[in-house]
XYZ file of C-alpha atoms in Angstrom:
531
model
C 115.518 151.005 121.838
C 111.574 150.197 120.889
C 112.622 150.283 117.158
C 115.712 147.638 117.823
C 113.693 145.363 119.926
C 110.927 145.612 117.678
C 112.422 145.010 114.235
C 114.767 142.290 116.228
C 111.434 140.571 117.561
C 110.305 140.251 114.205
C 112.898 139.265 112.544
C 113.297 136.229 114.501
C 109.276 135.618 114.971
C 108.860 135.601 111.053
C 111.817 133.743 110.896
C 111.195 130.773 113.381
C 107.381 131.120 111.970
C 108.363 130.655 108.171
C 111.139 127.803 108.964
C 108.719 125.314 111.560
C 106.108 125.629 109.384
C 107.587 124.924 106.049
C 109.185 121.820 107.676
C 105.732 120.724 109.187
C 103.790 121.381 105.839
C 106.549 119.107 103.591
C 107.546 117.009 105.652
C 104.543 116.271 108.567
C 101.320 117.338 107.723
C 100.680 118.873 103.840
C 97.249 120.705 104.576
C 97.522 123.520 102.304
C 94.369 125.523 103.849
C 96.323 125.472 107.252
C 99.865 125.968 106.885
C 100.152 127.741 103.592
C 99.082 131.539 104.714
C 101.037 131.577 107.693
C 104.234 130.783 105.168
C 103.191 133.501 102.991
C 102.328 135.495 105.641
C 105.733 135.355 107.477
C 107.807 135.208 104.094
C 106.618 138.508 103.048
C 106.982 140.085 106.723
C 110.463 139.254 106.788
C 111.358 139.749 102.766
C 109.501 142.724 102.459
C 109.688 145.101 105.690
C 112.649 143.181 107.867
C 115.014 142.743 105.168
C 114.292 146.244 102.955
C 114.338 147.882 106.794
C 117.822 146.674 107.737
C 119.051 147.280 104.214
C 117.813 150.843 104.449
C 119.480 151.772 107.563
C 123.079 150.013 106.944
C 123.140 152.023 103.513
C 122.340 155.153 105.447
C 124.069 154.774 108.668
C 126.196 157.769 108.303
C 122.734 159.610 107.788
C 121.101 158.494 111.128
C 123.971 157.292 112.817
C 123.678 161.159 114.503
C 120.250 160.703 115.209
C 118.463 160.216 118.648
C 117.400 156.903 119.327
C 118.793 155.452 116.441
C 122.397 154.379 117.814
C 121.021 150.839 119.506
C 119.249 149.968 115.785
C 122.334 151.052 113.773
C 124.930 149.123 116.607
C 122.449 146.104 116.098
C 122.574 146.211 112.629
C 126.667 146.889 112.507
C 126.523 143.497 114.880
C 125.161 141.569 111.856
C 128.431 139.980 110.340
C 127.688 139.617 106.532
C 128.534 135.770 106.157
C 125.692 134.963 108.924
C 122.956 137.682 107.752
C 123.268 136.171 104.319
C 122.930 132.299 106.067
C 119.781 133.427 107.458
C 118.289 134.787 104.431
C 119.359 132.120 102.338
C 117.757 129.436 104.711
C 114.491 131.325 104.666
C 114.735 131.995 100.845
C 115.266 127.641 100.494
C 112.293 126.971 103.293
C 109.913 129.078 101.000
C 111.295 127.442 97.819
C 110.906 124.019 99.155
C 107.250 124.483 99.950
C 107.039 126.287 96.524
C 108.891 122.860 94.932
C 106.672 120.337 96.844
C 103.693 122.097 95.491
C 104.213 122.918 92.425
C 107.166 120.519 90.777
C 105.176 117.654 89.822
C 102.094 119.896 88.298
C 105.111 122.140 86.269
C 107.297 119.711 84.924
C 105.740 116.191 84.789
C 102.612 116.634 83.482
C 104.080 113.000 81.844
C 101.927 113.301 78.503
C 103.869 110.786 76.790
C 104.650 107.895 79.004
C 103.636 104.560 77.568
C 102.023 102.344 80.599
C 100.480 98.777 81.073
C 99.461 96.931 84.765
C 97.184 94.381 85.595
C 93.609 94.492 86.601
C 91.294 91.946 87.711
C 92.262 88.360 86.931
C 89.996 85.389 87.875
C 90.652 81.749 86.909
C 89.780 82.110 83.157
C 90.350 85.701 82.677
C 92.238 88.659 82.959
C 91.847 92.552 82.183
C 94.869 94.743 81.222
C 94.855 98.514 81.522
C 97.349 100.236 78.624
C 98.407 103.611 77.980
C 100.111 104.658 74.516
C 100.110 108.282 73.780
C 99.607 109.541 70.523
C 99.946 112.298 68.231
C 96.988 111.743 66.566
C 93.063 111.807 68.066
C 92.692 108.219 67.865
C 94.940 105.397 67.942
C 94.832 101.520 68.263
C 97.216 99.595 69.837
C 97.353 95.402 69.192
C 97.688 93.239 72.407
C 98.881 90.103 72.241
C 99.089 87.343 74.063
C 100.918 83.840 74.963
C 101.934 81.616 77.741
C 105.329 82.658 79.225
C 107.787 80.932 78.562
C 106.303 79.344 75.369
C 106.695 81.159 72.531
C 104.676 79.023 70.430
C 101.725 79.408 72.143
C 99.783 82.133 70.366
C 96.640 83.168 72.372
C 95.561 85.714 69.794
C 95.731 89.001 69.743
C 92.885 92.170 70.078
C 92.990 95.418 68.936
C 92.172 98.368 71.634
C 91.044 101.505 70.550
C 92.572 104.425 72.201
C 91.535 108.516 71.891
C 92.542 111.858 73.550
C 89.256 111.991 75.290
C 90.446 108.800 77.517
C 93.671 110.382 77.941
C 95.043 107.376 75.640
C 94.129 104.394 77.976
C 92.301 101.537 77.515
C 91.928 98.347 79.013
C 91.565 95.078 77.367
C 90.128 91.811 78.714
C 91.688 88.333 78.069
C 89.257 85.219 78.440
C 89.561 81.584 77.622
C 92.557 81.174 79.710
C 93.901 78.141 81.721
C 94.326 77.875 85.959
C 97.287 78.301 87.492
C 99.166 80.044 84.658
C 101.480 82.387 83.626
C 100.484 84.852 80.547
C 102.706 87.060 78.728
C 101.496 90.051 77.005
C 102.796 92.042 74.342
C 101.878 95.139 72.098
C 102.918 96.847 68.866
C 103.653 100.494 70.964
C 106.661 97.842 73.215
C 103.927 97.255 75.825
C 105.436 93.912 78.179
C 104.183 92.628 81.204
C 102.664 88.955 82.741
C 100.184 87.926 84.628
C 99.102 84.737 86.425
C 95.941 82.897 86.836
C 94.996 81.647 90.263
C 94.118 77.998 90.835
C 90.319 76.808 90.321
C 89.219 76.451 93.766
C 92.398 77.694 96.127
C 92.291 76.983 99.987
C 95.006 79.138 100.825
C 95.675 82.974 98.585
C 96.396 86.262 99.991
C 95.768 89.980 98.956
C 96.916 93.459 99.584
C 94.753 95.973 101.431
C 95.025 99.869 102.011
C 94.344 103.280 100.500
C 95.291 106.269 99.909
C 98.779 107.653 97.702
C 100.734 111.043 97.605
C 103.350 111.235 95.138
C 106.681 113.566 96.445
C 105.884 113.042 100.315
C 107.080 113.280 102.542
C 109.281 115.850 100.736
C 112.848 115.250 100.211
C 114.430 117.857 97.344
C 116.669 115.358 96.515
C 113.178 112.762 94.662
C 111.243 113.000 92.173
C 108.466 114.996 92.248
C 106.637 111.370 91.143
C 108.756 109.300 93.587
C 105.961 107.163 95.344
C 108.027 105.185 98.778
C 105.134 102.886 99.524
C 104.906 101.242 95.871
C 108.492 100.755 96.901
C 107.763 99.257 100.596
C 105.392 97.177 98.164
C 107.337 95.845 96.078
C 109.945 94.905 98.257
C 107.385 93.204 100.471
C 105.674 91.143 97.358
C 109.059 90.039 96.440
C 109.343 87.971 99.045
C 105.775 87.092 100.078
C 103.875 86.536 97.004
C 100.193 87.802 97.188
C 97.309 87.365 94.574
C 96.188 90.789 94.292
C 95.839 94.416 95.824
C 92.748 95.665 96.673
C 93.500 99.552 96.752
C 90.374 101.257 98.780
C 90.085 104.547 97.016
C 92.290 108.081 97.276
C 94.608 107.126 94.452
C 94.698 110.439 94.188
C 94.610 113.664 96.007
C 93.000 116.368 93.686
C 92.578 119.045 96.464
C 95.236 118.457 99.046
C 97.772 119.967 99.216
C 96.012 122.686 97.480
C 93.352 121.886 94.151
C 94.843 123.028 91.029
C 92.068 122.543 89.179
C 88.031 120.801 88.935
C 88.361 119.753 85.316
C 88.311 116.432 84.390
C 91.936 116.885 82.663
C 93.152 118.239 86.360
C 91.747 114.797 88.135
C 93.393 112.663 84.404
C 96.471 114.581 84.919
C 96.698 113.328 88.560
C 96.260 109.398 87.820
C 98.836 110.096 84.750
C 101.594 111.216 87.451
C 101.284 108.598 89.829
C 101.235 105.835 86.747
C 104.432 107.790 85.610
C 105.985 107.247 88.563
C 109.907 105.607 88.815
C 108.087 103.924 91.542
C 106.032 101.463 89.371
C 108.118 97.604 89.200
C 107.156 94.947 86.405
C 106.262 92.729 89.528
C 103.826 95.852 90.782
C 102.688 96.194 87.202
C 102.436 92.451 87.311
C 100.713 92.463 90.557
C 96.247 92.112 90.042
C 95.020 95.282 91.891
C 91.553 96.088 92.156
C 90.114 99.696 92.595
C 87.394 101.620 95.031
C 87.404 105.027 95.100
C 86.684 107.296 98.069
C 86.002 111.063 98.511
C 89.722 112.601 97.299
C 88.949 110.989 93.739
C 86.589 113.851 93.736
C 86.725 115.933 96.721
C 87.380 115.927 100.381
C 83.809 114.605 102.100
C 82.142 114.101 98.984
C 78.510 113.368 99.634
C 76.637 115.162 96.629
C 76.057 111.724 95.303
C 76.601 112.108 90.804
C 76.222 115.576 90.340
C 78.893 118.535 89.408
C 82.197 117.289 90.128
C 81.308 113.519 90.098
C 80.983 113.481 86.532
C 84.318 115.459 86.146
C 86.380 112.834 88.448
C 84.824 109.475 87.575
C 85.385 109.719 83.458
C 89.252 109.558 84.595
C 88.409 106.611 87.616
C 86.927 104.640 84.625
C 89.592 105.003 82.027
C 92.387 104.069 84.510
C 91.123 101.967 87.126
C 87.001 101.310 86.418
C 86.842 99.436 83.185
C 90.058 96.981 85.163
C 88.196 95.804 87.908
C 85.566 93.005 88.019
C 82.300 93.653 85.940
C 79.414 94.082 88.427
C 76.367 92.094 88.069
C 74.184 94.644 89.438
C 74.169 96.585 86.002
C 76.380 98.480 83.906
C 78.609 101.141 85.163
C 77.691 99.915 88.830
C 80.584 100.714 91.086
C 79.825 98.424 93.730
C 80.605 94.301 92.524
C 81.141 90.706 93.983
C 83.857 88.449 92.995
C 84.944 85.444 94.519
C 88.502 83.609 95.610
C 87.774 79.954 96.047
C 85.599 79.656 99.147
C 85.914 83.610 100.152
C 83.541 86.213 98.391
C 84.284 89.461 98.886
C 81.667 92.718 98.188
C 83.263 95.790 97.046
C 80.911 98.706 98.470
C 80.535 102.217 96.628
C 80.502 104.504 99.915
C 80.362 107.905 98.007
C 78.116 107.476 94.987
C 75.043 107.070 96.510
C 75.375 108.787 100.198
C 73.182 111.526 101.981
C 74.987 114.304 102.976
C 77.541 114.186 105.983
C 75.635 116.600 107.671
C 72.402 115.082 107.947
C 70.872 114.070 110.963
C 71.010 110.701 111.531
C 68.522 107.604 111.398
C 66.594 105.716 109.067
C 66.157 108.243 106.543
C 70.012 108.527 106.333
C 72.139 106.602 104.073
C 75.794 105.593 102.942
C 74.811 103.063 100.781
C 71.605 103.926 99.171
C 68.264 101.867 98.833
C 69.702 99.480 95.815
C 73.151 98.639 96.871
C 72.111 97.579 100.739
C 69.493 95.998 99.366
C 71.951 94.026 97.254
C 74.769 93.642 100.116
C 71.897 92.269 102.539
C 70.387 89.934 99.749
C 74.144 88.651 99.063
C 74.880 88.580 103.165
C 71.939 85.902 103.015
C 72.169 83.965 99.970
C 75.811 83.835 99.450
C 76.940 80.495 101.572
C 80.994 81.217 100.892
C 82.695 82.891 103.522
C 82.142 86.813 103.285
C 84.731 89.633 103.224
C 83.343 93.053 103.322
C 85.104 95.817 102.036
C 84.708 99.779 102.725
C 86.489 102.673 101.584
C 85.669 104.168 104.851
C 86.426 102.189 107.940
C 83.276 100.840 110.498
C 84.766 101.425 113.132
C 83.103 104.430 115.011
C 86.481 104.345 117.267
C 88.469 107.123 115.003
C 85.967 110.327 116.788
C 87.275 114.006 115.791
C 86.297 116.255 113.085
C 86.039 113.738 110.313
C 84.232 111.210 112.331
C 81.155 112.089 110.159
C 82.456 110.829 106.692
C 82.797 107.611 107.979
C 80.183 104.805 109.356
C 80.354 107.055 112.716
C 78.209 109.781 111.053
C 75.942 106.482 109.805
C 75.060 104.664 112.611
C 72.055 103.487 112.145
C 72.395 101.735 108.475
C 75.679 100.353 110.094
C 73.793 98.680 113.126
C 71.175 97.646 110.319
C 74.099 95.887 108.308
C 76.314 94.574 111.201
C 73.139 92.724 112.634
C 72.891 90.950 108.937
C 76.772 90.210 109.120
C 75.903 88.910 112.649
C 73.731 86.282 111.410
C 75.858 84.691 108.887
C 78.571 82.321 109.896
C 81.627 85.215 110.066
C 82.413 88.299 108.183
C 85.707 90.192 107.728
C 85.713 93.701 106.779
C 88.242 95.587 104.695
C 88.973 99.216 105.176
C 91.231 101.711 104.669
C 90.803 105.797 104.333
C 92.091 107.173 107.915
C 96.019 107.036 107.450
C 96.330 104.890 110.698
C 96.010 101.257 111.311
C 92.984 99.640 113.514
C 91.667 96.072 114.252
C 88.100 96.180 115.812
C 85.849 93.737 116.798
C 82.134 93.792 116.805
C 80.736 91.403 119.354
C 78.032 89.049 118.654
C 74.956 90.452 120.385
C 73.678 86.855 121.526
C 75.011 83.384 121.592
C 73.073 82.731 118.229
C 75.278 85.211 116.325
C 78.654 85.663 115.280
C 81.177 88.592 115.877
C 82.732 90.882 113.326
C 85.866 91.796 112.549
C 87.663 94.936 110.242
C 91.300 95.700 110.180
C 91.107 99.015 108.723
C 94.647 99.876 107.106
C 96.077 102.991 105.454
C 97.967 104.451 103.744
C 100.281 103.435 101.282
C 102.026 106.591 101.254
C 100.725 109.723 103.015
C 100.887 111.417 105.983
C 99.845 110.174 108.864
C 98.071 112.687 112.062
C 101.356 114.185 113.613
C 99.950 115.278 116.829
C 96.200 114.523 117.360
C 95.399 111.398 119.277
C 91.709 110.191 117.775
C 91.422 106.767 117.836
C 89.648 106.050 121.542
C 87.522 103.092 122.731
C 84.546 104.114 124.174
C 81.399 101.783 123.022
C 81.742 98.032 123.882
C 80.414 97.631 120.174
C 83.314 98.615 118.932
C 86.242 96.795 120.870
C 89.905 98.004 119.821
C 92.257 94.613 119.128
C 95.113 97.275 117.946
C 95.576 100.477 116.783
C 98.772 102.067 115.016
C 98.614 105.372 114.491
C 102.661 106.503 112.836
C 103.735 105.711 109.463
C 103.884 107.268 106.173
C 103.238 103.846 104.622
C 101.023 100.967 105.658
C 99.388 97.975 104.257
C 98.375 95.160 105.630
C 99.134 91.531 104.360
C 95.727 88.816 104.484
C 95.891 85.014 104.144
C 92.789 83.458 104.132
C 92.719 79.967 104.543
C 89.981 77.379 104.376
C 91.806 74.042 103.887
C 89.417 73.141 106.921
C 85.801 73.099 105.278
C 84.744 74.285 109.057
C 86.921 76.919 109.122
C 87.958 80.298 107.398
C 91.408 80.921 109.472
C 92.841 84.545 108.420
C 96.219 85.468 109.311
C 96.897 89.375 109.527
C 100.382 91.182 108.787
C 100.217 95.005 109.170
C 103.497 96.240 107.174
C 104.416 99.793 108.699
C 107.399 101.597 106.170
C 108.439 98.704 104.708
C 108.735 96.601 107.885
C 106.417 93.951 109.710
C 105.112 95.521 112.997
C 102.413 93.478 114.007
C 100.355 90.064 112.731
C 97.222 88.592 114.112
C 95.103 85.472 113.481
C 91.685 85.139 113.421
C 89.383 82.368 113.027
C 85.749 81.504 112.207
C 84.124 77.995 112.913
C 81.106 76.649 111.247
């Protein structure tokens, strides 16, 4: 009777074990380091001692069917019709190949080496930058761009030639200048390269943008995608195509190099990953058509990366710079700076580098402690006080200190004190909005003026485009009054939130907040700052 009970008890533990948690790790929450042994673990419990066990003793059930002790097991095992014992183990065998699939499909069979690829970058008033991939099976190649007005085939623009080699993974990104306002470019290319872009007015009162972070191609899992199948470029698109927006400001973890598990450091592992998602059945002509503008945050390189541009930085950021880097505005702080200003009619907005130049997580804080290093918050505080446009702000890691748990510490929350330093700056301008994305869950928070001589704060802090979000863990908590929660969202596997800023009133920057929650409008806000 022990031996039945026991070999029944695990049979069904592993079972239950192996089938919850390879449901929770495709479809809820893909941390390989947490899930992954216990469905090892439980596969090879039940594959290798419950199945070989109960095979054993049905093939030799005439042997020990005279045995003490043995009649419950062998009556047990008899009780197993065929049809449902072979259900059973085919459900398990499918619940280990689907983590197996999720894992491993997209790194197997679409490495994607020879997909031809062209989006938009940056695009100002008189300018644009497009990013191009053509594959080759040569070491170098050179691809000719050219370019006209739409819809005017007589217009020639000119044409460049853009140099292209193995070692950049065969991308490169050419910049357009000259241009008109308020126009609509076509571009061409000998390698059948297509795509348009538009150039914003001179001095707009009212534009919007895009804001959130973080992607995971194939998730949540359905067997029935493709391993590249991205939903939120999809939610995207289908929001864009009825609310037109003048760019996308993507706040960093474009990729994921280590989660669910890393396959590799090398800097063709972190190429291979940007290659996928660009591959992707996902991508539309008007997302390709669409300006976005890239940060990148600690999964570009590695979970909590604070090691500032040593071992793995180099590795990650050659890949950054060929796909996204060399797209986005040039900064005028010096070459191959990865924190920049660029401006929308009467908003400026200050892309911060929160990884490149950061002490470590772990260190205590205070005034020795920094996320922004000496330079660059010297720069953001010179620009907070010279630059008379209305500000935006924007982090890779949200302000907030509202999200508390474990990974509190990789955002402002483990910086405290530089963030009090900064928001008292933002305080004495005439109203800042800060951008921010990184923690898979929505948030609005205000940061009250201190005195009547100040102005308050405001971030909405929105991500991601497609990921998971925390399943069961609550973090998000108000606690401070310096931090006072306007909303929070936690669910969703894709979120982005919609800005309008509008200044038609010289007085006033009016902003007008749409958080879009898998594909859907859940929630819209407006703010206002007076002069």
């Amino acid at each position: 009777m022990f031996i039945t009970h026991g070999l029944r008890a695990i049979a069904a533990a592993s079972t239950l074990t192996l089938r919850y948690t390879a449901v929770l790790f495709t479809r809820f929450h893909p941390i390989g380091h947490k899930y992954l042994a216990r469905v090892y673990a439980n596969f090879l419990v039940y594959f290798a001692f419950v199945v070989p066990v109960f095979l054993f003793f049905r093939s030799q059930r005439r042997t020990f069917k005279s045995l003490p002790g043995l009649s419950l097991l062998l009556g047990w095992i008899d009780g197993h019709r065929p049809v449902e014992s072979t259900i059973t183990i085919l459900l398990n065998l499918l619940c280990f190949g689907a983590v197996l699939d999720f894992l491993y499909r997209g790194e197997l069979l679409y490495q994607s080496k020879d997909f031809n690829f062209s989006r938009v970058g940056y695009v100002d008033e008189t300018s644009a930058r497009v990013v191009i991939r053509s594959p080759s099976t040569a070491e170098w190649s050179a691809v000719q761009v050219s370019l006209r007005l739409a819809g005017n085939p007589d217009s020639n623009m000119g044409s460049q030639v853009v140099q292209m080699s193995s070692e950049n993974d065969f991308v490169g990104t050419v910049t357009f200048a000259g241009l008109r306002p308020e126009s609509t470019y076509l571009y061409t290319t000998n390698a059948s390269h297509a795509g348009t872009f538009t150039t914003p007015q001179k001095s707009p009162k009212r534009w919007s943008l895009i804001s959130s972070s973080c992607i995971k191609p194939f998730y949540p899992y359905n067997p029935l995608d493709s391993a590249l199948r991205v939903k939120g470029l999809e939610h995207l698109d289908d929001f864009i195509s009825s609310n037109p927006v003048d760019m996308m400001l993507f706040l960093g973890d474009f990729i994921y190099i280590d989660l669910p598990i890393a396959l590799g450091w090398t800097s063709d592992h972190y190429t291979s990953a940007y290659r996928q998602i660009y591959a992707s059945n996902s991508w539309s002509s008007r997302l390709r058509s669409l300006p976005w503008i890239h940060a990148y945050d600690d999964h570009e390189i590695i979970n909590d990366w604070s090691a500032n541009e040593t071992g793995l930085y180099q590795s990650a950021m050659k890949p950054f710079w060929n796909y996204h880097g060399n797209a986005n505005p040039i900064s005028k702080f010096g070459q191959n700076k990865t924190h920049y200003i660029f401006n929308r009619g009467d908003v400026s907005l200050f892309m911060l580098d929160t990884r490149r130049y950061r002490s470590s997580n772990a260190a205590t804080d205070g005034s020795h402690k920094t996320m922004l290093g000496a330079e660059q918050l010297r720069d953001l505080e010179h620009w907070l006080k010279a630059e008379k446009r209305w500000k935006v702000v924007i982090s890779s890691v949200p302000f907030t200190r509202n999200w508390r748990g474990p990974d509190s510490a990789d955002s402002w929350s483990g910086y405290l004190w530089e963030r009090g330093r900064i928001l008292d700056a933002m305080r004495q301008t005439q109203g800042i909005v800060i951008l921010s994305g990184d923690r898979h869950e929505h948030a609005t928070t205000l940061f009250p003026a201190k005195n009547k001589c100040e102005t308050p704060v405001i971030e909405f802090s929105t991500s991601p485009l497609n990921q998971f979000f925390e399943p069961f863990d609550r973090f998000h908590k108000q606690i401070e009054d310096t931090d006072i929660s306007i909303y929070s969202h936690p669910r969703g596997n894709s979120k982005f939130g919609a800005i309008t800023f509008d200044t038609s009133d010289e007085r006033k920057l009016m902003v007008h907040y749409k958080l879009i929650v898998d594909g859907k409008q859940v929630w819209e806000y407006d703010w206002v700052y007076d002069r």
